[in-house]
Amino acid sequence: MTINLRPGSTVMFTGDSGTDCRRLDSEHGLGFGYPLLVAGQWGLRHPDRPVTWLNSGLAGNKVMDLEARWQADVLDARPDVVSILVGINDVGWHTYDPDGYVISAEDYAAGYDRLLAPLAEAGAELVLIEPFLLPISGVVEVGAAHVGVEGRRKWRADLDPKIQAVRELALKYGAHLLAADGMFAGLAATAGPEYWAADGVHLTPAGHAALAAAWLRLVG
């Protein structure tokens, strides 16, 4: 089943920096990443089906941060489709933020569930994008921390159960799952992980194009 975008539909992208993509610096408010590419490709293919595209992603957000602004930034817009990418900031938070602590997969899932429940009740179509972490080499700066390969192995161990939680929530709510982590793992095997996300998390232009193409395969 694909999502049927009818003329006049409103689509909301939300999440963390992966979706934000400097949206406040852009005239259209969509940023410079996959939400813009999705909107552009849809408009090119379907000029007869105009859609309102919104982006409320915010860099650094975790699930708990989305909860705090969910009503004002998402629910009040009454979107027909909501696409969510959140989770990488819930991983290893205690390792890069002095005020951070371990966020369990159970707490992550419970918070995510609270985001989805009112949307499902309102009849919105849901797209859940798996958080992802590409296996790059070297050291990257995250806040004041420098995270190397061993640190990212620990992040991967933290991330995997959270990805599983997203999959289970997609089943619970009948949402469309975009299996981004597996997709990028496959792409990394062909061109190298840095080609798609230089720091393993923030996508390059090619990475955003890949995510946009996968998103567009979910709609009709």
mmCIF file of N, CA and C in Angstrom, residues 66-187:
data_model
loop_
_atom_site.group_PDB
_atom_site.id
_atom_site.type_symbol
_atom_site.label_atom_id
_atom_site.label_comp_id
_atom_site.label_asym_id
_atom_site.label_seq_id
_atom_site.Cartn_x
_atom_site.Cartn_y
_atom_site.Cartn_z
ATOM 1 N N LEU A 66 10.820 16.529 20.945
ATOM 2 C CA LEU A 66 9.656 16.580 20.060
ATOM 3 C C LEU A 66 8.362 16.612 20.864
ATOM 4 N N GLU A 67 8.312 15.804 21.916
ATOM 5 C CA GLU A 67 7.108 15.789 22.753
ATOM 6 C C GLU A 67 6.771 17.177 23.273
ATOM 7 N N ALA A 68 7.795 17.913 23.682
ATOM 8 C CA ALA A 68 7.573 19.222 24.303
ATOM 9 C C ALA A 68 6.969 20.231 23.331
ATOM 10 N N ARG A 69 7.173 20.031 22.033
ATOM 11 C CA ARG A 69 6.664 21.013 21.057
ATOM 12 C C ARG A 69 5.688 20.388 20.057
ATOM 13 N N TRP A 70 5.235 19.186 20.338
ATOM 14 C CA TRP A 70 4.439 18.406 19.393
ATOM 15 C C TRP A 70 3.118 19.092 19.045
ATOM 16 N N GLN A 71 2.425 19.606 20.060
ATOM 17 C CA GLN A 71 1.133 20.224 19.803
ATOM 18 C C GLN A 71 1.281 21.442 18.889
ATOM 19 N N ALA A 72 2.170 22.342 19.263
ATOM 20 C CA ALA A 72 2.299 23.596 18.524
ATOM 21 C C ALA A 72 2.925 23.402 17.149
ATOM 22 N N ASP A 73 3.917 22.523 17.051
ATOM 23 C CA ASP A 73 4.692 22.428 15.812
ATOM 24 C C ASP A 73 4.187 21.362 14.849
ATOM 25 N N VAL A 74 3.378 20.431 15.330
ATOM 26 C CA VAL A 74 2.904 19.358 14.454
ATOM 27 C C VAL A 74 1.380 19.249 14.482
ATOM 28 N N LEU A 75 0.800 18.974 15.633
ATOM 29 C CA LEU A 75 -0.637 18.700 15.689
ATOM 30 C C LEU A 75 -1.478 19.886 15.246
ATOM 31 N N ASP A 76 -1.076 21.094 15.619
ATOM 32 C CA ASP A 76 -1.871 22.269 15.269
ATOM 33 C C ASP A 76 -1.920 22.533 13.770
ATOM 34 N N ALA A 77 -0.965 21.973 13.027
ATOM 35 C CA ALA A 77 -0.967 22.132 11.566
ATOM 36 C C ALA A 77 -1.978 21.210 10.889
ATOM 37 N N ARG A 78 -2.530 20.252 11.641
ATOM 38 C CA ARG A 78 -3.503 19.283 11.118
ATOM 39 C C ARG A 78 -3.006 18.602 9.831
ATOM 40 N N PRO A 79 -1.828 18.026 9.876
ATOM 41 C CA PRO A 79 -1.282 17.417 8.658
ATOM 42 C C PRO A 79 -2.004 16.131 8.280
ATOM 43 N N ASP A 80 -2.043 15.864 6.985
ATOM 44 C CA ASP A 80 -2.598 14.607 6.484
ATOM 45 C C ASP A 80 -1.571 13.489 6.536
ATOM 46 N N VAL A 81 -0.308 13.855 6.378
ATOM 47 C CA VAL A 81 0.800 12.895 6.419
ATOM 48 C C VAL A 81 1.885 13.481 7.315
ATOM 49 N N VAL A 82 2.424 12.662 8.204
ATOM 50 C CA VAL A 82 3.532 13.086 9.064
ATOM 51 C C VAL A 82 4.678 12.097 8.896
ATOM 52 N N SER A 83 5.842 12.635 8.562
ATOM 53 C CA SER A 83 7.055 11.837 8.362
ATOM 54 C C SER A 83 8.038 12.183 9.475
ATOM 55 N N ILE A 84 8.496 11.165 10.216
ATOM 56 C CA ILE A 84 9.322 11.388 11.404
ATOM 57 C C ILE A 84 10.666 10.678 11.261
ATOM 58 N N LEU A 85 11.726 11.411 11.514
ATOM 59 C CA LEU A 85 13.071 10.838 11.623
ATOM 60 C C LEU A 85 13.681 11.374 12.906
ATOM 61 N N VAL A 86 13.751 10.533 13.944
ATOM 62 C CA VAL A 86 14.304 10.957 15.225
ATOM 63 C C VAL A 86 14.902 9.738 15.923
ATOM 64 N N GLY A 87 15.982 9.958 16.645
ATOM 65 C CA GLY A 87 16.558 8.843 17.393
ATOM 66 C C GLY A 87 18.052 8.906 17.567
ATOM 67 N N ILE A 88 18.765 9.500 16.622
ATOM 68 C CA ILE A 88 20.219 9.458 16.739
ATOM 69 C C ILE A 88 20.707 10.298 17.917
ATOM 70 N N ASN A 89 19.976 11.345 18.294
ATOM 71 C CA ASN A 89 20.362 12.129 19.470
ATOM 72 C C ASN A 89 19.991 11.436 20.773
ATOM 73 N N ASP A 90 19.099 10.448 20.691
ATOM 74 C CA ASP A 90 18.769 9.625 21.856
ATOM 75 C C ASP A 90 19.839 8.557 22.110
ATOM 76 N N VAL A 91 20.764 8.430 21.169
ATOM 77 C CA VAL A 91 21.836 7.432 21.255
ATOM 78 C C VAL A 91 23.095 8.075 21.837
ATOM 79 N N GLY A 92 23.642 7.475 22.873
ATOM 80 C CA GLY A 92 24.916 7.935 23.424
ATOM 81 C C GLY A 92 24.908 9.352 23.949
ATOM 82 N N TRP A 93 23.738 9.850 24.343
ATOM 83 C CA TRP A 93 23.630 11.238 24.791
ATOM 84 C C TRP A 93 24.590 11.523 25.945
ATOM 85 N N HIS A 94 24.763 10.534 26.819
ATOM 86 C CA HIS A 94 25.625 10.706 27.999
ATOM 87 C C HIS A 94 27.098 10.840 27.630
ATOM 88 N N THR A 95 27.456 10.503 26.390
ATOM 89 C CA THR A 95 28.864 10.529 25.997
ATOM 90 C C THR A 95 29.300 11.863 25.399
ATOM 91 N N TYR A 96 28.339 12.712 25.023
ATOM 92 C CA TYR A 96 28.740 13.961 24.373
ATOM 93 C C TYR A 96 28.126 15.207 25.010
ATOM 94 N N ASP A 97 27.249 15.046 25.992
ATOM 95 C CA ASP A 97 26.617 16.190 26.647
ATOM 96 C C ASP A 97 26.825 16.056 28.155
ATOM 97 N N PRO A 98 27.408 17.062 28.796
ATOM 98 C CA PRO A 98 27.640 16.980 30.242
ATOM 99 C C PRO A 98 26.359 16.740 31.044
ATOM 100 N N ASP A 99 25.227 17.180 30.511
ATOM 101 C CA ASP A 99 23.954 16.989 31.196
ATOM 102 C C ASP A 99 23.211 15.750 30.701
ATOM 103 N N GLY A 100 23.821 15.009 29.794
ATOM 104 C CA GLY A 100 23.153 13.863 29.208
ATOM 105 C C GLY A 100 23.123 12.650 30.116
ATOM 106 N N TYR A 101 22.256 11.728 29.787
ATOM 107 C CA TYR A 101 22.165 10.457 30.509
ATOM 108 C C TYR A 101 21.722 9.383 29.530
ATOM 109 N N VAL A 102 21.793 8.139 29.952
ATOM 110 C CA VAL A 102 21.417 7.029 29.088
ATOM 111 C C VAL A 102 19.903 7.036 28.891
ATOM 112 N N ILE A 103 19.480 7.040 27.648
ATOM 113 C CA ILE A 103 18.055 6.923 27.315
ATOM 114 C C ILE A 103 17.821 5.489 26.861
ATOM 115 N N SER A 104 17.052 4.756 27.613
ATOM 116 C CA SER A 104 16.819 3.349 27.300
ATOM 117 C C SER A 104 15.928 3.222 26.069
ATOM 118 N N ALA A 105 15.999 2.057 25.439
ATOM 119 C CA ALA A 105 15.123 1.780 24.295
ATOM 120 C C ALA A 105 13.664 1.825 24.726
ATOM 121 N N GLU A 106 13.394 1.419 25.966
ATOM 122 C CA GLU A 106 12.021 1.421 26.467
ATOM 123 C C GLU A 106 11.481 2.846 26.605
ATOM 124 N N ASP A 107 12.322 3.748 27.140
ATOM 125 C CA ASP A 107 11.891 5.140 27.277
ATOM 126 C C ASP A 107 11.739 5.805 25.914
ATOM 127 N N TYR A 108 12.656 5.495 25.011
ATOM 128 C CA TYR A 108 12.573 6.023 23.652
ATOM 129 C C TYR A 108 11.276 5.570 22.990
ATOM 130 N N ALA A 109 10.962 4.283 23.101
ATOM 131 C CA ALA A 109 9.759 3.741 22.481
ATOM 132 C C ALA A 109 8.498 4.339 23.090
ATOM 133 N N ALA A 110 8.494 4.510 24.414
ATOM 134 C CA ALA A 110 7.314 5.055 25.079
ATOM 135 C C ALA A 110 7.068 6.501 24.651
ATOM 136 N N GLY A 111 8.142 7.287 24.564
ATOM 137 C CA GLY A 111 7.990 8.667 24.116
ATOM 138 C C GLY A 111 7.537 8.748 22.676
ATOM 139 N N TYR A 112 8.101 7.920 21.830
ATOM 140 C CA TYR A 112 7.732 7.888 20.408
ATOM 141 C C TYR A 112 6.259 7.502 20.262
ATOM 142 N N ASP A 113 5.832 6.528 21.065
ATOM 143 C CA ASP A 113 4.436 6.101 21.053
ATOM 144 C C ASP A 113 3.512 7.268 21.380
ATOM 145 N N ARG A 114 3.905 8.086 22.342
ATOM 146 C CA ARG A 114 3.076 9.235 22.713
ATOM 147 C C ARG A 114 2.997 10.265 21.585
ATOM 148 N N LEU A 115 4.011 10.313 20.739
ATOM 149 C CA LEU A 115 3.949 11.186 19.566
ATOM 150 C C LEU A 115 2.936 10.673 18.549
ATOM 151 N N LEU A 116 2.913 9.371 18.367
ATOM 152 C CA LEU A 116 2.112 8.783 17.304
ATOM 153 C C LEU A 116 0.633 8.676 17.643
ATOM 154 N N ALA A 117 0.321 8.459 18.916
ATOM 155 C CA ALA A 117 -1.069 8.193 19.302
ATOM 156 C C ALA A 117 -2.045 9.275 18.841
ATOM 157 N N PRO A 118 -1.777 10.566 19.098
ATOM 158 C CA PRO A 118 -2.747 11.577 18.654
ATOM 159 C C PRO A 118 -2.825 11.717 17.138
ATOM 160 N N LEU A 119 -1.738 11.433 16.446
ATOM 161 C CA LEU A 119 -1.769 11.491 14.985
ATOM 162 C C LEU A 119 -2.639 10.376 14.429
ATOM 163 N N ALA A 120 -2.494 9.181 14.990
ATOM 164 C CA ALA A 120 -3.323 8.060 14.553
ATOM 165 C C ALA A 120 -4.790 8.338 14.836
ATOM 166 N N GLU A 121 -5.068 8.926 15.994
ATOM 167 C CA GLU A 121 -6.453 9.250 16.350
ATOM 168 C C GLU A 121 -7.050 10.265 15.378
ATOM 169 N N ALA A 122 -6.205 11.166 14.877
ATOM 170 C CA ALA A 122 -6.668 12.181 13.926
ATOM 171 C C ALA A 122 -6.746 11.646 12.499
ATOM 172 N N GLY A 123 -6.292 10.427 12.282
ATOM 173 C CA GLY A 123 -6.371 9.827 10.953
ATOM 174 C C GLY A 123 -5.232 10.173 10.014
ATOM 175 N N ALA A 124 -4.136 10.697 10.544
ATOM 176 C CA ALA A 124 -2.995 11.040 9.688
ATOM 177 C C ALA A 124 -2.269 9.779 9.226
ATOM 178 N N GLU A 125 -1.764 9.820 8.009
ATOM 179 C CA GLU A 125 -0.870 8.768 7.518
ATOM 180 C C GLU A 125 0.512 9.018 8.116
ATOM 181 N N LEU A 126 1.210 7.935 8.458
ATOM 182 C CA LEU A 126 2.492 8.055 9.138
ATOM 183 C C LEU A 126 3.607 7.414 8.329
ATOM 184 N N VAL A 127 4.733 8.120 8.258
ATOM 185 C CA VAL A 127 5.969 7.570 7.693
ATOM 186 C C VAL A 127 7.014 7.617 8.802
ATOM 187 N N LEU A 128 7.502 6.456 9.207
ATOM 188 C CA LEU A 128 8.535 6.381 10.239
ATOM 189 C C LEU A 128 9.850 6.008 9.566
ATOM 190 N N ILE A 129 10.816 6.907 9.661
ATOM 191 C CA ILE A 129 12.130 6.675 9.068
ATOM 192 C C ILE A 129 13.073 6.170 10.154
ATOM 193 N N GLU A 130 13.673 5.019 9.931
ATOM 194 C CA GLU A 130 14.628 4.499 10.905
ATOM 195 C C GLU A 130 15.779 5.479 11.110
ATOM 196 N N PRO A 131 16.179 5.730 12.356
ATOM 197 C CA PRO A 131 17.448 6.432 12.560
ATOM 198 C C PRO A 131 18.582 5.551 12.065
ATOM 199 N N PHE A 132 19.679 6.142 11.681
ATOM 200 C CA PHE A 132 20.760 5.372 11.058
ATOM 201 C C PHE A 132 22.109 5.887 11.522
ATOM 202 N N LEU A 133 23.106 5.026 11.370
ATOM 203 C CA LEU A 133 24.488 5.360 11.714
ATOM 204 C C LEU A 133 25.393 4.608 10.763
ATOM 205 N N LEU A 134 26.073 5.336 9.889
ATOM 206 C CA LEU A 134 26.946 4.689 8.914
ATOM 207 C C LEU A 134 28.330 4.449 9.510
ATOM 208 N N PRO A 135 28.963 3.325 9.155
ATOM 209 C CA PRO A 135 30.235 2.920 9.774
ATOM 210 C C PRO A 135 31.444 3.631 9.167
ATOM 211 N N ILE A 136 31.536 4.939 9.391
ATOM 212 C CA ILE A 136 32.673 5.680 8.859
ATOM 213 C C ILE A 136 33.930 5.378 9.668
ATOM 214 N N SER A 137 35.067 5.788 9.174
ATOM 215 C CA SER A 137 36.334 5.618 9.888
ATOM 216 C C SER A 137 36.747 6.944 10.514
ATOM 217 N N GLY A 138 37.753 6.907 11.383
ATOM 218 C CA GLY A 138 38.287 8.131 11.946
ATOM 219 C C GLY A 138 37.493 8.640 13.138
ATOM 220 N N VAL A 139 37.792 9.875 13.513
ATOM 221 C CA VAL A 139 37.213 10.520 14.688
ATOM 222 C C VAL A 139 36.346 11.690 14.244
ATOM 223 N N VAL A 140 35.188 11.850 14.889
ATOM 224 C CA VAL A 140 34.314 12.980 14.596
ATOM 225 C C VAL A 140 34.050 13.759 15.888
ATOM 226 N N GLU A 141 33.809 15.050 15.727
ATOM 227 C CA GLU A 141 33.462 15.892 16.869
ATOM 228 C C GLU A 141 31.951 15.909 17.049
ATOM 229 N N VAL A 142 31.527 15.633 18.266
ATOM 230 C CA VAL A 142 30.105 15.699 18.614
ATOM 231 C C VAL A 142 30.004 16.566 19.862
ATOM 232 N N GLY A 143 29.549 17.790 19.700
ATOM 233 C CA GLY A 143 29.593 18.724 20.816
ATOM 234 C C GLY A 143 31.039 18.948 21.217
ATOM 235 N N ALA A 144 31.323 18.743 22.496
ATOM 236 C CA ALA A 144 32.693 18.892 22.993
ATOM 237 C C ALA A 144 33.456 17.578 22.974
ATOM 238 N N ALA A 145 32.818 16.514 22.539
ATOM 239 C CA ALA A 145 33.431 15.184 22.575
ATOM 240 C C ALA A 145 34.033 14.821 21.218
ATOM 241 N N HIS A 146 35.044 13.970 21.263
ATOM 242 C CA HIS A 146 35.619 13.389 20.058
ATOM 243 C C HIS A 146 35.326 11.889 20.096
ATOM 244 N N VAL A 147 34.601 11.430 19.103
ATOM 245 C CA VAL A 147 34.113 10.057 19.116
ATOM 246 C C VAL A 147 34.798 9.279 17.998
ATOM 247 N N GLY A 148 35.476 8.220 18.381
ATOM 248 C CA GLY A 148 36.175 7.376 17.423
ATOM 249 C C GLY A 148 35.394 6.122 17.100
ATOM 250 N N VAL A 149 36.078 5.179 16.475
ATOM 251 C CA VAL A 149 35.425 3.948 16.016
ATOM 252 C C VAL A 149 34.840 3.169 17.185
ATOM 253 N N GLU A 150 35.580 3.052 18.287
ATOM 254 C CA GLU A 150 35.074 2.291 19.431
ATOM 255 C C GLU A 150 33.839 2.957 20.017
ATOM 256 N N GLY A 151 33.852 4.285 20.100
ATOM 257 C CA GLY A 151 32.676 4.991 20.596
ATOM 258 C C GLY A 151 31.465 4.769 19.725
ATOM 259 N N ARG A 152 31.676 4.722 18.411
ATOM 260 C CA ARG A 152 30.548 4.507 17.507
ATOM 261 C C ARG A 152 30.062 3.069 17.555
ATOM 262 N N ARG A 153 30.940 2.136 17.912
ATOM 263 C CA ARG A 153 30.468 0.755 18.126
ATOM 264 C C ARG A 153 29.475 0.720 19.291
ATOM 265 N N LYS A 154 29.777 1.485 20.332
ATOM 266 C CA LYS A 154 28.858 1.543 21.467
ATOM 267 C C LYS A 154 27.561 2.237 21.061
ATOM 268 N N TRP A 155 27.676 3.247 20.222
ATOM 269 C CA TRP A 155 26.464 3.908 19.729
ATOM 270 C C TRP A 155 25.613 2.937 18.913
ATOM 271 N N ARG A 156 26.267 2.110 18.120
ATOM 272 C CA ARG A 156 25.536 1.130 17.314
ATOM 273 C C ARG A 156 24.786 0.151 18.212
ATOM 274 N N ALA A 157 25.431 -0.282 19.281
ATOM 275 C CA ALA A 157 24.767 -1.196 20.211
ATOM 276 C C ALA A 157 23.572 -0.528 20.877
ATOM 277 N N ASP A 158 23.666 0.786 21.095
ATOM 278 C CA ASP A 158 22.571 1.563 21.671
ATOM 279 C C ASP A 158 21.479 1.808 20.640
ATOM 280 N N LEU A 159 21.868 1.988 19.384
ATOM 281 C CA LEU A 159 20.916 2.331 18.332
ATOM 282 C C LEU A 159 20.050 1.156 17.908
ATOM 283 N N ASP A 160 20.616 -0.027 17.807
ATOM 284 C CA ASP A 160 19.893 -1.166 17.243
ATOM 285 C C ASP A 160 18.550 -1.437 17.924
ATOM 286 N N PRO A 161 18.483 -1.472 19.267
ATOM 287 C CA PRO A 161 17.158 -1.693 19.872
ATOM 288 C C PRO A 161 16.193 -0.534 19.649
ATOM 289 N N LYS A 162 16.710 0.643 19.432
ATOM 290 C CA LYS A 162 15.829 1.784 19.138
ATOM 291 C C LYS A 162 15.276 1.668 17.712
ATOM 292 N N ILE A 163 16.086 1.185 16.787
ATOM 293 C CA ILE A 163 15.573 0.913 15.441
ATOM 294 C C ILE A 163 14.475 -0.142 15.509
ATOM 295 N N GLN A 164 14.697 -1.178 16.308
ATOM 296 C CA GLN A 164 13.679 -2.220 16.466
ATOM 297 C C GLN A 164 12.396 -1.632 17.036
ATOM 298 N N ALA A 165 12.527 -0.677 17.951
ATOM 299 C CA ALA A 165 11.341 -0.027 18.516
ATOM 300 C C ALA A 165 10.557 0.711 17.434
ATOM 301 N N VAL A 166 11.259 1.385 16.529
ATOM 302 C CA VAL A 166 10.585 2.082 15.431
ATOM 303 C C VAL A 166 9.841 1.082 14.551
ATOM 304 N N ARG A 167 10.462 -0.058 14.283
ATOM 305 C CA ARG A 167 9.804 -1.077 13.464
ATOM 306 C C ARG A 167 8.534 -1.589 14.135
ATOM 307 N N GLU A 168 8.613 -1.804 15.435
ATOM 308 C CA GLU A 168 7.444 -2.304 16.166
ATOM 309 C C GLU A 168 6.335 -1.256 16.214
ATOM 310 N N LEU A 169 6.697 0.003 16.359
ATOM 311 C CA LEU A 169 5.694 1.063 16.359
ATOM 312 C C LEU A 169 5.045 1.203 14.984
ATOM 313 N N ALA A 170 5.828 1.003 13.933
ATOM 314 C CA ALA A 170 5.251 1.047 12.588
ATOM 315 C C ALA A 170 4.191 -0.034 12.426
ATOM 316 N N LEU A 171 4.463 -1.213 12.945
ATOM 317 C CA LEU A 171 3.474 -2.293 12.892
ATOM 318 C C LEU A 171 2.251 -1.948 13.730
ATOM 319 N N LYS A 172 2.473 -1.430 14.931
ATOM 320 C CA LYS A 172 1.368 -1.110 15.832
ATOM 321 C C LYS A 172 0.405 -0.115 15.212
ATOM 322 N N TYR A 173 0.950 0.896 14.533
ATOM 323 C CA TYR A 173 0.120 1.976 14.014
ATOM 324 C C TYR A 173 -0.192 1.849 12.523
ATOM 325 N N GLY A 174 0.261 0.769 11.902
ATOM 326 C CA GLY A 174 0.042 0.636 10.467
ATOM 327 C C GLY A 174 0.747 1.709 9.670
ATOM 328 N N ALA A 175 1.891 2.153 10.174
ATOM 329 C CA ALA A 175 2.656 3.214 9.522
ATOM 330 C C ALA A 175 3.515 2.650 8.398
ATOM 331 N N HIS A 176 3.936 3.528 7.516
ATOM 332 C CA HIS A 176 4.869 3.162 6.453
ATOM 333 C C HIS A 176 6.283 3.282 7.013
ATOM 334 N N LEU A 177 7.022 2.190 6.997
ATOM 335 C CA LEU A 177 8.385 2.177 7.518
ATOM 336 C C LEU A 177 9.368 2.410 6.387
ATOM 337 N N LEU A 178 10.236 3.400 6.562
ATOM 338 C CA LEU A 178 11.329 3.613 5.625
ATOM 339 C C LEU A 178 12.588 3.073 6.299
ATOM 340 N N ALA A 179 13.047 1.942 5.825
ATOM 341 C CA ALA A 179 14.152 1.216 6.469
ATOM 342 C C ALA A 179 15.490 1.842 6.082
ATOM 343 N N ALA A 180 15.727 3.058 6.578
ATOM 344 C CA ALA A 180 16.884 3.839 6.156
ATOM 345 C C ALA A 180 18.201 3.237 6.617
ATOM 346 N N ASP A 181 18.238 2.642 7.799
ATOM 347 C CA ASP A 181 19.497 2.102 8.294
ATOM 348 C C ASP A 181 20.000 0.988 7.384
ATOM 349 N N GLY A 182 19.112 0.079 7.028
ATOM 350 C CA GLY A 182 19.499 -0.996 6.112
ATOM 351 C C GLY A 182 19.817 -0.485 4.720
ATOM 352 N N MET A 183 19.061 0.503 4.266
ATOM 353 C CA MET A 183 19.310 1.072 2.945
ATOM 354 C C MET A 183 20.711 1.666 2.870
ATOM 355 N N PHE A 184 21.081 2.463 3.885
ATOM 356 C CA PHE A 184 22.399 3.093 3.842
ATOM 357 C C PHE A 184 23.521 2.089 4.065
ATOM 358 N N ALA A 185 23.260 1.030 4.819
ATOM 359 C CA ALA A 185 24.272 -0.026 4.959
ATOM 360 C C ALA A 185 24.571 -0.651 3.604
ATOM 361 N N GLY A 186 23.527 -0.875 2.810
ATOM 362 C CA GLY A 186 23.731 -1.423 1.479
ATOM 363 C C GLY A 186 24.437 -0.449 0.555
ATOM 364 N N LEU A 187 24.051 0.819 0.616
ATOM 365 C CA LEU A 187 24.701 1.815 -0.222
ATOM 366 C C LEU A 187 26.159 2.003 0.164
#
